[in-house]
Short mmCIF file of C-alpha atoms and ligand atoms in Angstrom, two decimals:
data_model
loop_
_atom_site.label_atom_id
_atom_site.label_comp_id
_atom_site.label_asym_id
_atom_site.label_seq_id
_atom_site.Cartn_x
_atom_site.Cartn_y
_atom_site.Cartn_z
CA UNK A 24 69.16 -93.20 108.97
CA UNK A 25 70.80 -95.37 111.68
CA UNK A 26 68.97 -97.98 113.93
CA UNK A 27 68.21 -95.37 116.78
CA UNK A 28 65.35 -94.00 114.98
CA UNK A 29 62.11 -96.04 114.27
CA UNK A 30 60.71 -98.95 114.50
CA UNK A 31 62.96 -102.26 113.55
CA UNK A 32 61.63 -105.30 112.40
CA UNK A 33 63.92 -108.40 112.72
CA UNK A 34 63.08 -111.26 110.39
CA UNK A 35 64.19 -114.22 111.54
CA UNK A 36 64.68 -117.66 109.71
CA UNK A 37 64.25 -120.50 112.75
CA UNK A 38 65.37 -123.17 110.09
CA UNK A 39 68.61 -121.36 109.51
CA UNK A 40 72.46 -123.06 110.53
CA UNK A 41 70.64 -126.80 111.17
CA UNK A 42 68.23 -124.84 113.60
CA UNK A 43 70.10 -122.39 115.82
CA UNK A 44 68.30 -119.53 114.00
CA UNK A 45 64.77 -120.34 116.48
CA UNK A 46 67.57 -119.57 119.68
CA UNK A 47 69.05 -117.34 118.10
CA UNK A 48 66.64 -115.21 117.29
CA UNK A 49 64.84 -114.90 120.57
CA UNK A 50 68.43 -113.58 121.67
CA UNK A 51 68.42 -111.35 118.95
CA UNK A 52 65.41 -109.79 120.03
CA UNK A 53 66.33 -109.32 123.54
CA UNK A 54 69.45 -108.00 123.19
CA UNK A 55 67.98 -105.39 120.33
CA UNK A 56 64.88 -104.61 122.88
CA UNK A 57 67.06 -104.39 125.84
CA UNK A 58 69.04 -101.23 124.15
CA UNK A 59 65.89 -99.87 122.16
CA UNK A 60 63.22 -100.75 124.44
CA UNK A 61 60.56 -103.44 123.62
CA UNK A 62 58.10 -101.25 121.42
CA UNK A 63 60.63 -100.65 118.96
CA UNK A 64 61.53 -103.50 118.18
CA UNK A 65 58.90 -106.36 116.17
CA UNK A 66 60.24 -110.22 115.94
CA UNK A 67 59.14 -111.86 112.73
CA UNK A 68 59.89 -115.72 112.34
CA UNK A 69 59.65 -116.78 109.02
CA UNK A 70 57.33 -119.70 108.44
CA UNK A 71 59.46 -121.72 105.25
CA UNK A 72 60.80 -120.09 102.04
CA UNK A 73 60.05 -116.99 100.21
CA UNK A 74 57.69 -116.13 103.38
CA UNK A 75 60.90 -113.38 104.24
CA UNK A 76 60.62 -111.51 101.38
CA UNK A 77 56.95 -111.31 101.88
CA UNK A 78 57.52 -109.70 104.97
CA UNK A 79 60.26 -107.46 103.62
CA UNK A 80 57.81 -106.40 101.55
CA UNK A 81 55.18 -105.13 103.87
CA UNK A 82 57.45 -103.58 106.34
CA UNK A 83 55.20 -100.40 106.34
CA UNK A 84 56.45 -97.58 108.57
CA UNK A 85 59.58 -99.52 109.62
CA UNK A 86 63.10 -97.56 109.26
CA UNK A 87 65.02 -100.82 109.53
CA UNK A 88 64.52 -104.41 108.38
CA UNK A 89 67.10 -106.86 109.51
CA UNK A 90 67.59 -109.95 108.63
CA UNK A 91 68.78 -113.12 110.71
CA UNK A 92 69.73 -116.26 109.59
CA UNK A 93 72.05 -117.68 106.28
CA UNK A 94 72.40 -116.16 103.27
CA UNK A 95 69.67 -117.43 101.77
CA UNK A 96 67.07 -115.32 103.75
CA UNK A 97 68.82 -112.43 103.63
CA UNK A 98 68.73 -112.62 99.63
CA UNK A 99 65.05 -113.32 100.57
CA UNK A 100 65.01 -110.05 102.97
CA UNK A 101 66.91 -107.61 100.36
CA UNK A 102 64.84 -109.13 97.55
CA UNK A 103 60.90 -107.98 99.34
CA UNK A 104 62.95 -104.37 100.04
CA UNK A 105 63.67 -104.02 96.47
CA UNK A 106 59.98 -104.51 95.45
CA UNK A 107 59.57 -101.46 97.71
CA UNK A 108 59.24 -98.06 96.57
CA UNK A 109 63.12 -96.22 96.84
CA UNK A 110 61.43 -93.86 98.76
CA UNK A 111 60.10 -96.31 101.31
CA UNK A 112 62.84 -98.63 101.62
CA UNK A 113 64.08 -99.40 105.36
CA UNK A 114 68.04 -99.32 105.70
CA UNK A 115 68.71 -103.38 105.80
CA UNK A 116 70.91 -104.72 108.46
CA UNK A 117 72.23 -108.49 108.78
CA UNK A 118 72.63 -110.76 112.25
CA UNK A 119 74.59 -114.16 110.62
CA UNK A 120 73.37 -117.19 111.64
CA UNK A 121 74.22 -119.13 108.54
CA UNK A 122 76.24 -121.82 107.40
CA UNK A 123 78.08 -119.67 104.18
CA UNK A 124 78.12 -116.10 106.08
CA UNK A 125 79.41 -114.46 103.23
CA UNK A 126 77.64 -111.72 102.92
CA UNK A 127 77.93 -110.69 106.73
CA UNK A 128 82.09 -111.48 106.01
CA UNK A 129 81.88 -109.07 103.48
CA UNK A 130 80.10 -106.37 106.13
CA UNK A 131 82.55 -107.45 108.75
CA UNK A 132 79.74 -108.38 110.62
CA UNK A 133 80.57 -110.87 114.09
CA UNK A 134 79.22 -114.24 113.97
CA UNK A 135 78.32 -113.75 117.48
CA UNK A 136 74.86 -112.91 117.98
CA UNK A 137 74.83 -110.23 121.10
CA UNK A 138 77.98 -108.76 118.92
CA UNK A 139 76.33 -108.04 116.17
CA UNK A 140 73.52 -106.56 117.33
CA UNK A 141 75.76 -104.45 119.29
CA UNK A 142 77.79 -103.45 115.79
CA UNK A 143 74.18 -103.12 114.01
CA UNK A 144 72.83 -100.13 116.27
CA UNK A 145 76.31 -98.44 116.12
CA UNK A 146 76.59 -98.84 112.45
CA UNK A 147 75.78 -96.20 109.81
CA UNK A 148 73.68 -97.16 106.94
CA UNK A 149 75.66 -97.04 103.51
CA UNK A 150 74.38 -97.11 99.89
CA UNK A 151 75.41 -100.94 98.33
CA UNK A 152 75.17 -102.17 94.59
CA UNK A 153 72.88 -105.46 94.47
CA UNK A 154 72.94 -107.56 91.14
CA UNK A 155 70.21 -108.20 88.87
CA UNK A 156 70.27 -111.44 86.82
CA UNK A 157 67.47 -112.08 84.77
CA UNK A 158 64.53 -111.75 87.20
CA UNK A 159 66.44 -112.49 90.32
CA UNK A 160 69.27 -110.78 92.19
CA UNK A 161 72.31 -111.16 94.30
CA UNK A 162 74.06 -109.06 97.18
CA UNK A 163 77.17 -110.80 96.96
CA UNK A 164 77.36 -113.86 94.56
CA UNK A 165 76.34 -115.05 91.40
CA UNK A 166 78.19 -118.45 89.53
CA UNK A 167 77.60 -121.14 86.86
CA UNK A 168 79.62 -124.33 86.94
CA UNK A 169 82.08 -126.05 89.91
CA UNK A 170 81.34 -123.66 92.74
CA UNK A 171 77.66 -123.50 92.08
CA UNK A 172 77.21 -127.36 91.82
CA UNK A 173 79.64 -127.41 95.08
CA UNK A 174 76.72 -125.25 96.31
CA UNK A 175 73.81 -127.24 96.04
CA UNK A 176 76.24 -130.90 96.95
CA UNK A 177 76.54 -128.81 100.14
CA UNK A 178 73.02 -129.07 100.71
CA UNK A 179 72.60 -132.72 100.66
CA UNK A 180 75.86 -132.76 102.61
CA UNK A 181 74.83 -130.65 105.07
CA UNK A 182 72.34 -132.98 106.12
CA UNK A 183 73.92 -136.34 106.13
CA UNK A 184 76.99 -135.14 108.04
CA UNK A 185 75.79 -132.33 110.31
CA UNK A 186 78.57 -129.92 109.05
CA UNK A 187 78.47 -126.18 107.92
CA UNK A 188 80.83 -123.66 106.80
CA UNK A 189 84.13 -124.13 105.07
CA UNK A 190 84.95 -127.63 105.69
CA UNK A 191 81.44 -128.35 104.30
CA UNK A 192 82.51 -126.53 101.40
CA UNK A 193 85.72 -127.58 100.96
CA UNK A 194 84.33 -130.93 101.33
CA UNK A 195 82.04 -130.76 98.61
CA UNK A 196 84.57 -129.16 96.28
CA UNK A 197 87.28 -131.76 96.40
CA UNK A 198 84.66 -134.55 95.96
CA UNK A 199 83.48 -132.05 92.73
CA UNK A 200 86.63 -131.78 91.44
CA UNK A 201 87.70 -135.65 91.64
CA UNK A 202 84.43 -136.67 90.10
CA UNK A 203 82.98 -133.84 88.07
CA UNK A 204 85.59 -131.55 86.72
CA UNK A 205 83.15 -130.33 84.25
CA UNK A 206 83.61 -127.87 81.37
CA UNK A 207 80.87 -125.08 80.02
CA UNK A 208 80.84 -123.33 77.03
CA UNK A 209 79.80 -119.80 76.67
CA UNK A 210 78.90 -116.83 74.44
CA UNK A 211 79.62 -114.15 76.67
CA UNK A 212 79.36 -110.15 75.84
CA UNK A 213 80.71 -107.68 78.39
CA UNK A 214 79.23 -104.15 78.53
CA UNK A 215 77.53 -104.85 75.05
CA UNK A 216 80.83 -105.72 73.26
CA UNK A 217 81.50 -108.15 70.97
CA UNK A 218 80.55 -111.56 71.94
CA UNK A 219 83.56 -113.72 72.76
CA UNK A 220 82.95 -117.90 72.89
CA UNK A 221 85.04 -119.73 75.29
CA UNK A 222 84.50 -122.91 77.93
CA UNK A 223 84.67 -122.39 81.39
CA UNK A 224 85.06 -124.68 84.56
CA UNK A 225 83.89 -121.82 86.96
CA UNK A 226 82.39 -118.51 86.15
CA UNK A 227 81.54 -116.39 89.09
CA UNK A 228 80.19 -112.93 88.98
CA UNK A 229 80.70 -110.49 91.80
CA UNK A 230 79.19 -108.06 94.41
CA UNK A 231 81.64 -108.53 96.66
CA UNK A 232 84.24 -110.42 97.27
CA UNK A 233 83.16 -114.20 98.76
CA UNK A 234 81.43 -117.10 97.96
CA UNK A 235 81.19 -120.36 99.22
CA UNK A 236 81.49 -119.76 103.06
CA UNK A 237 84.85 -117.06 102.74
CA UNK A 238 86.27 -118.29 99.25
CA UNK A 239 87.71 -114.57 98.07
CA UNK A 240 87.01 -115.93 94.14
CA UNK A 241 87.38 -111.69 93.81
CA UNK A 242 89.32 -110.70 96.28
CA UNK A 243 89.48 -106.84 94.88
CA UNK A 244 85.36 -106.32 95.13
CA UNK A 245 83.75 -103.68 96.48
CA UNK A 246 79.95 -103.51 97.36
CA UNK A 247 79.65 -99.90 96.39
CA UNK A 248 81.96 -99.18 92.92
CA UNK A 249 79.07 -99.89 90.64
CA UNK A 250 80.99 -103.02 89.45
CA UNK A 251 80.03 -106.29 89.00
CA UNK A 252 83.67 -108.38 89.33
CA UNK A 253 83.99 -111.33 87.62
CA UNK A 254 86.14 -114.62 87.82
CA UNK A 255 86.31 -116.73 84.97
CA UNK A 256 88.25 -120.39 85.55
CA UNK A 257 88.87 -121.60 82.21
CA UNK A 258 90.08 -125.46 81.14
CA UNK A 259 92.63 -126.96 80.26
CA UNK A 260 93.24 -127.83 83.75
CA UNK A 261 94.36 -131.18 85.20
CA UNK A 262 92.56 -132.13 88.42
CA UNK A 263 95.61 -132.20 90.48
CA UNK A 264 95.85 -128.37 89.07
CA UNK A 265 92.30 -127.32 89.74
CA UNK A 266 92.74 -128.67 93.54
CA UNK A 267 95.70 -126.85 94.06
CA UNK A 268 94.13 -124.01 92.41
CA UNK A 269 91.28 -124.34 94.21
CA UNK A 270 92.69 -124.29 97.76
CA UNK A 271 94.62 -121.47 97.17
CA UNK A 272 90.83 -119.97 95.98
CA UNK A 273 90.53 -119.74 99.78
CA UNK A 274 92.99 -117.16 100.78
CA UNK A 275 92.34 -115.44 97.36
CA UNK A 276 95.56 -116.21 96.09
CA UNK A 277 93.97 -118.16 92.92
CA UNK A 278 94.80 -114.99 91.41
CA UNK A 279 97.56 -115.01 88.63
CA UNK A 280 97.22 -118.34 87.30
CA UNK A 281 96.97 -118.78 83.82
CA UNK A 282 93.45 -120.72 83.64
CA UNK A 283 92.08 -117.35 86.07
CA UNK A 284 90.47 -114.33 84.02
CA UNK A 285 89.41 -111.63 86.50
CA UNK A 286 87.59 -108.67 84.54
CA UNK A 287 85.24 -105.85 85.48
CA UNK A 288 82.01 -104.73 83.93
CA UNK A 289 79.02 -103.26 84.21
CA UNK A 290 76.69 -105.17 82.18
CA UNK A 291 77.47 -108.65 80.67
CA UNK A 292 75.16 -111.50 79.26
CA UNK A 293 76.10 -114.98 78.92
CA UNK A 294 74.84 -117.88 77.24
CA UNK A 295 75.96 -121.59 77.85
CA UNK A 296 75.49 -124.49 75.59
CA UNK A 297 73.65 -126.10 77.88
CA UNK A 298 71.92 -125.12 81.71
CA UNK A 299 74.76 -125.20 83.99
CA UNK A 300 74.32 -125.90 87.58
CA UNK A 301 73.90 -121.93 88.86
CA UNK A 302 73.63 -120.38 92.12
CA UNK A 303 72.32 -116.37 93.54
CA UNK A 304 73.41 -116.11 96.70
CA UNK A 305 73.82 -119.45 97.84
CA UNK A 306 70.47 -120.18 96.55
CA UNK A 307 69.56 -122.26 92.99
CA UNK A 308 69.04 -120.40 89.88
CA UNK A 309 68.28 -121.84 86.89
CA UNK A 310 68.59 -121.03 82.81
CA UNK A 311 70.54 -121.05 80.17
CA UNK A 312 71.36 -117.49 78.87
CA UNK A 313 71.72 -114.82 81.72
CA UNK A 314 71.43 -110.63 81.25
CA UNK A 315 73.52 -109.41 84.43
CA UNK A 316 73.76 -105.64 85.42
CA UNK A 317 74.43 -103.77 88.66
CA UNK A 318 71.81 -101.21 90.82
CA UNK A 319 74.62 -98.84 91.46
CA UNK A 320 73.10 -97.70 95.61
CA UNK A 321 70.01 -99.89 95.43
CA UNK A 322 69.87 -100.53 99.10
CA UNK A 323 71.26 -98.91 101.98
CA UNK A 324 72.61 -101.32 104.29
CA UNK A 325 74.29 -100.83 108.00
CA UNK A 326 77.99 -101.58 108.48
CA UNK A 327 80.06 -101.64 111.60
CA UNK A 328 81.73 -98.39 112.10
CA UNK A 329 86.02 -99.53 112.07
N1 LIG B 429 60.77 -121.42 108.65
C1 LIG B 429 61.52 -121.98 107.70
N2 LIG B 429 61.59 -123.33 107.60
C2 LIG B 429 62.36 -123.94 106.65
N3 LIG B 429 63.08 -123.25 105.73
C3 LIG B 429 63.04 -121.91 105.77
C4 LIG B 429 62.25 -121.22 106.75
N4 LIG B 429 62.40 -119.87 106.55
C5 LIG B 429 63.23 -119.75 105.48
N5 LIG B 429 63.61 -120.96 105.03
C6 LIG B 429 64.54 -121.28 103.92
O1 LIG B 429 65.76 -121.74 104.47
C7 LIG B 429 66.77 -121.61 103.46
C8 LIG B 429 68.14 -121.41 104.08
O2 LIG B 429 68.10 -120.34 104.91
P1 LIG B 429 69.34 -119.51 105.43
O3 LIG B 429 70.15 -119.02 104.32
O4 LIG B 429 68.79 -118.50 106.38
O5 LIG B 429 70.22 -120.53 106.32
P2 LIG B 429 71.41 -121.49 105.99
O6 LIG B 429 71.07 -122.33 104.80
O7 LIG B 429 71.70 -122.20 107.26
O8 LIG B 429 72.62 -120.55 105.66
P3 LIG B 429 73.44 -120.27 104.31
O9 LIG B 429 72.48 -119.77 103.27
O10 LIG B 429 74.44 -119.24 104.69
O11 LIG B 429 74.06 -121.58 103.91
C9 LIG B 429 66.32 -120.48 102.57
O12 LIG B 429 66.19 -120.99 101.25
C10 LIG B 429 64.96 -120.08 103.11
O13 LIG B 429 64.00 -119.87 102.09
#
């Protein structure tokens, strides 16, 4: 189904990208009603967290959700759609207004509001895989160790300094990497094999390609293979090596280096020594032992036609 049919219900975060998500939303809405007409087209703001996937959850008789604001709510958004019946699950589309992005990156969504609105009611809906760890799940990103405690610096960071995006992230990492260049060890078993024990500085595990706002940590990911990709950054490293490593992380040239693992699985479960700073998303996670698998199709979501 495409966005010309039914009724559409935008969830908005107004909290979202230090507060442009309350603007942006009421643009979002006009520029959706203006091509739809105003019946078709329902504005829900989000009142704090979790309240998204609430609403994804009760979008009765709606053929499209979509979701505005960071990544975080539209993990929140996909999450609510999941709890739906297959059946009745509306086609999910995404409007960015985030700090990361990476999700809509990985769509080829634009960052500009009117023009992605404009690319979501020409776009085709088109089956995705969404990962399942543990209870949770992830559209694009799941990782234990540097990028994840980058992740949740950025938070704090975000704050103090006003910044968002890459050079918040890039930020954060440097600063990570100079004063916490921390190892984990692991018990990992991919697609029920024999469990192999090993220390990582960085284990990420894939949807798509991104994390981080546009680090391509698996620059080979597809959202629809049935695949989960996975990038494993293993010690020893010095820190001048990890920066340099780290940098080139951006452009997805990391790749190749001796302390980088890429593999590909379908199932995998890993156990660290201890809880390692974790992220879904964008979002915290926490534990110590993780079961990971992929929904091959789970949710049809709309990407820009070429
Ligand atoms: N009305 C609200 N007020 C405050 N926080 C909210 C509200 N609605 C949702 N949230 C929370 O805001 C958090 C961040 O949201 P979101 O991802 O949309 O924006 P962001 O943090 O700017 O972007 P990104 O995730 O890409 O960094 C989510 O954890 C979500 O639960």
């Amino acid at each position: 189904m495409s966005p010309s049919e039914g009724t559409i219900l935008l969830i908005a975060n107004p909290a979202a990208q230090n507060g442009n998500g309350a603007a942006a939303a009421d643009r979002a809405a006009a520029a959706l009603r203006a091509q739809l007409g105003e019946d078709r087209v329902v504005l829900a703001r989000t009142a704090g967290p979790r309240h998204a996937s609430e609403i994804a959850e009760r979008a009765e008789g709606c053929s499209t959700v979509i979701a505005l604001g960071g990544d975080g709510v539209i993990h929140e958004v996909a999450g609510g759609l999941l709890r739906r019946p297959l059946d009745r699950r509306p086609v999910l589309g995404v409007v960015p207004v985030g700090s990361g992005n990476d999700y809509a990156r990985t769509l080829g969504m634009s960052h500009k509001v009117d023009e992605a609105c404009a690319q979501v009611l020409a776009a085709q809906a088109r089956p995705v895989d969404v990962g399942r760890v543990n209870d949770d799940w992830f559209l694009e990103t799941l990782s234990f160790g540097l990028d994840a405690a980058i992740a949740h610096d950025t938070v704090d960071r975000r704050v103090r300094t006003g910044r968002t995006g890459a050079l918040l992230y890039m930020e954060g990492g440097v600063d990570q990497l100079l004063h916490h260049l921390d190892l984990y060890r692991y018990r990992a078993s991919f697609d029920g094999g024999k469990a192999v024990d090993s220390q990582s500085i960085m284990f990420a595990v894939q949807i798509g390609p991104y994390y981080g706002s546009g680090f391509k940590i698996c620059p080979d990911a597809l959202v629809d293979d049935g695949l989960l990709d996975v990038c494993i950054a293993h010690p020893p490293v010095s820190v001048a090596r990890a920066l340099y490593i780290f940098m080139r992380a951006k452009d997805g040239k990391h790749v190749g280096f001796k302390q980088v693992e890429l593999r590909r699985c379908r199932t995998l479960r890993v156990e660290f020594d201890q809880a390692p700073p974790a992220q879904v998303d964008g979002e915290r996670l926490s534990g110590r032992t993780f079961d990971i698998s992929v929904d091959r199709g789970a949710l049809h979501v709309l990407m820009p036609t070429a």
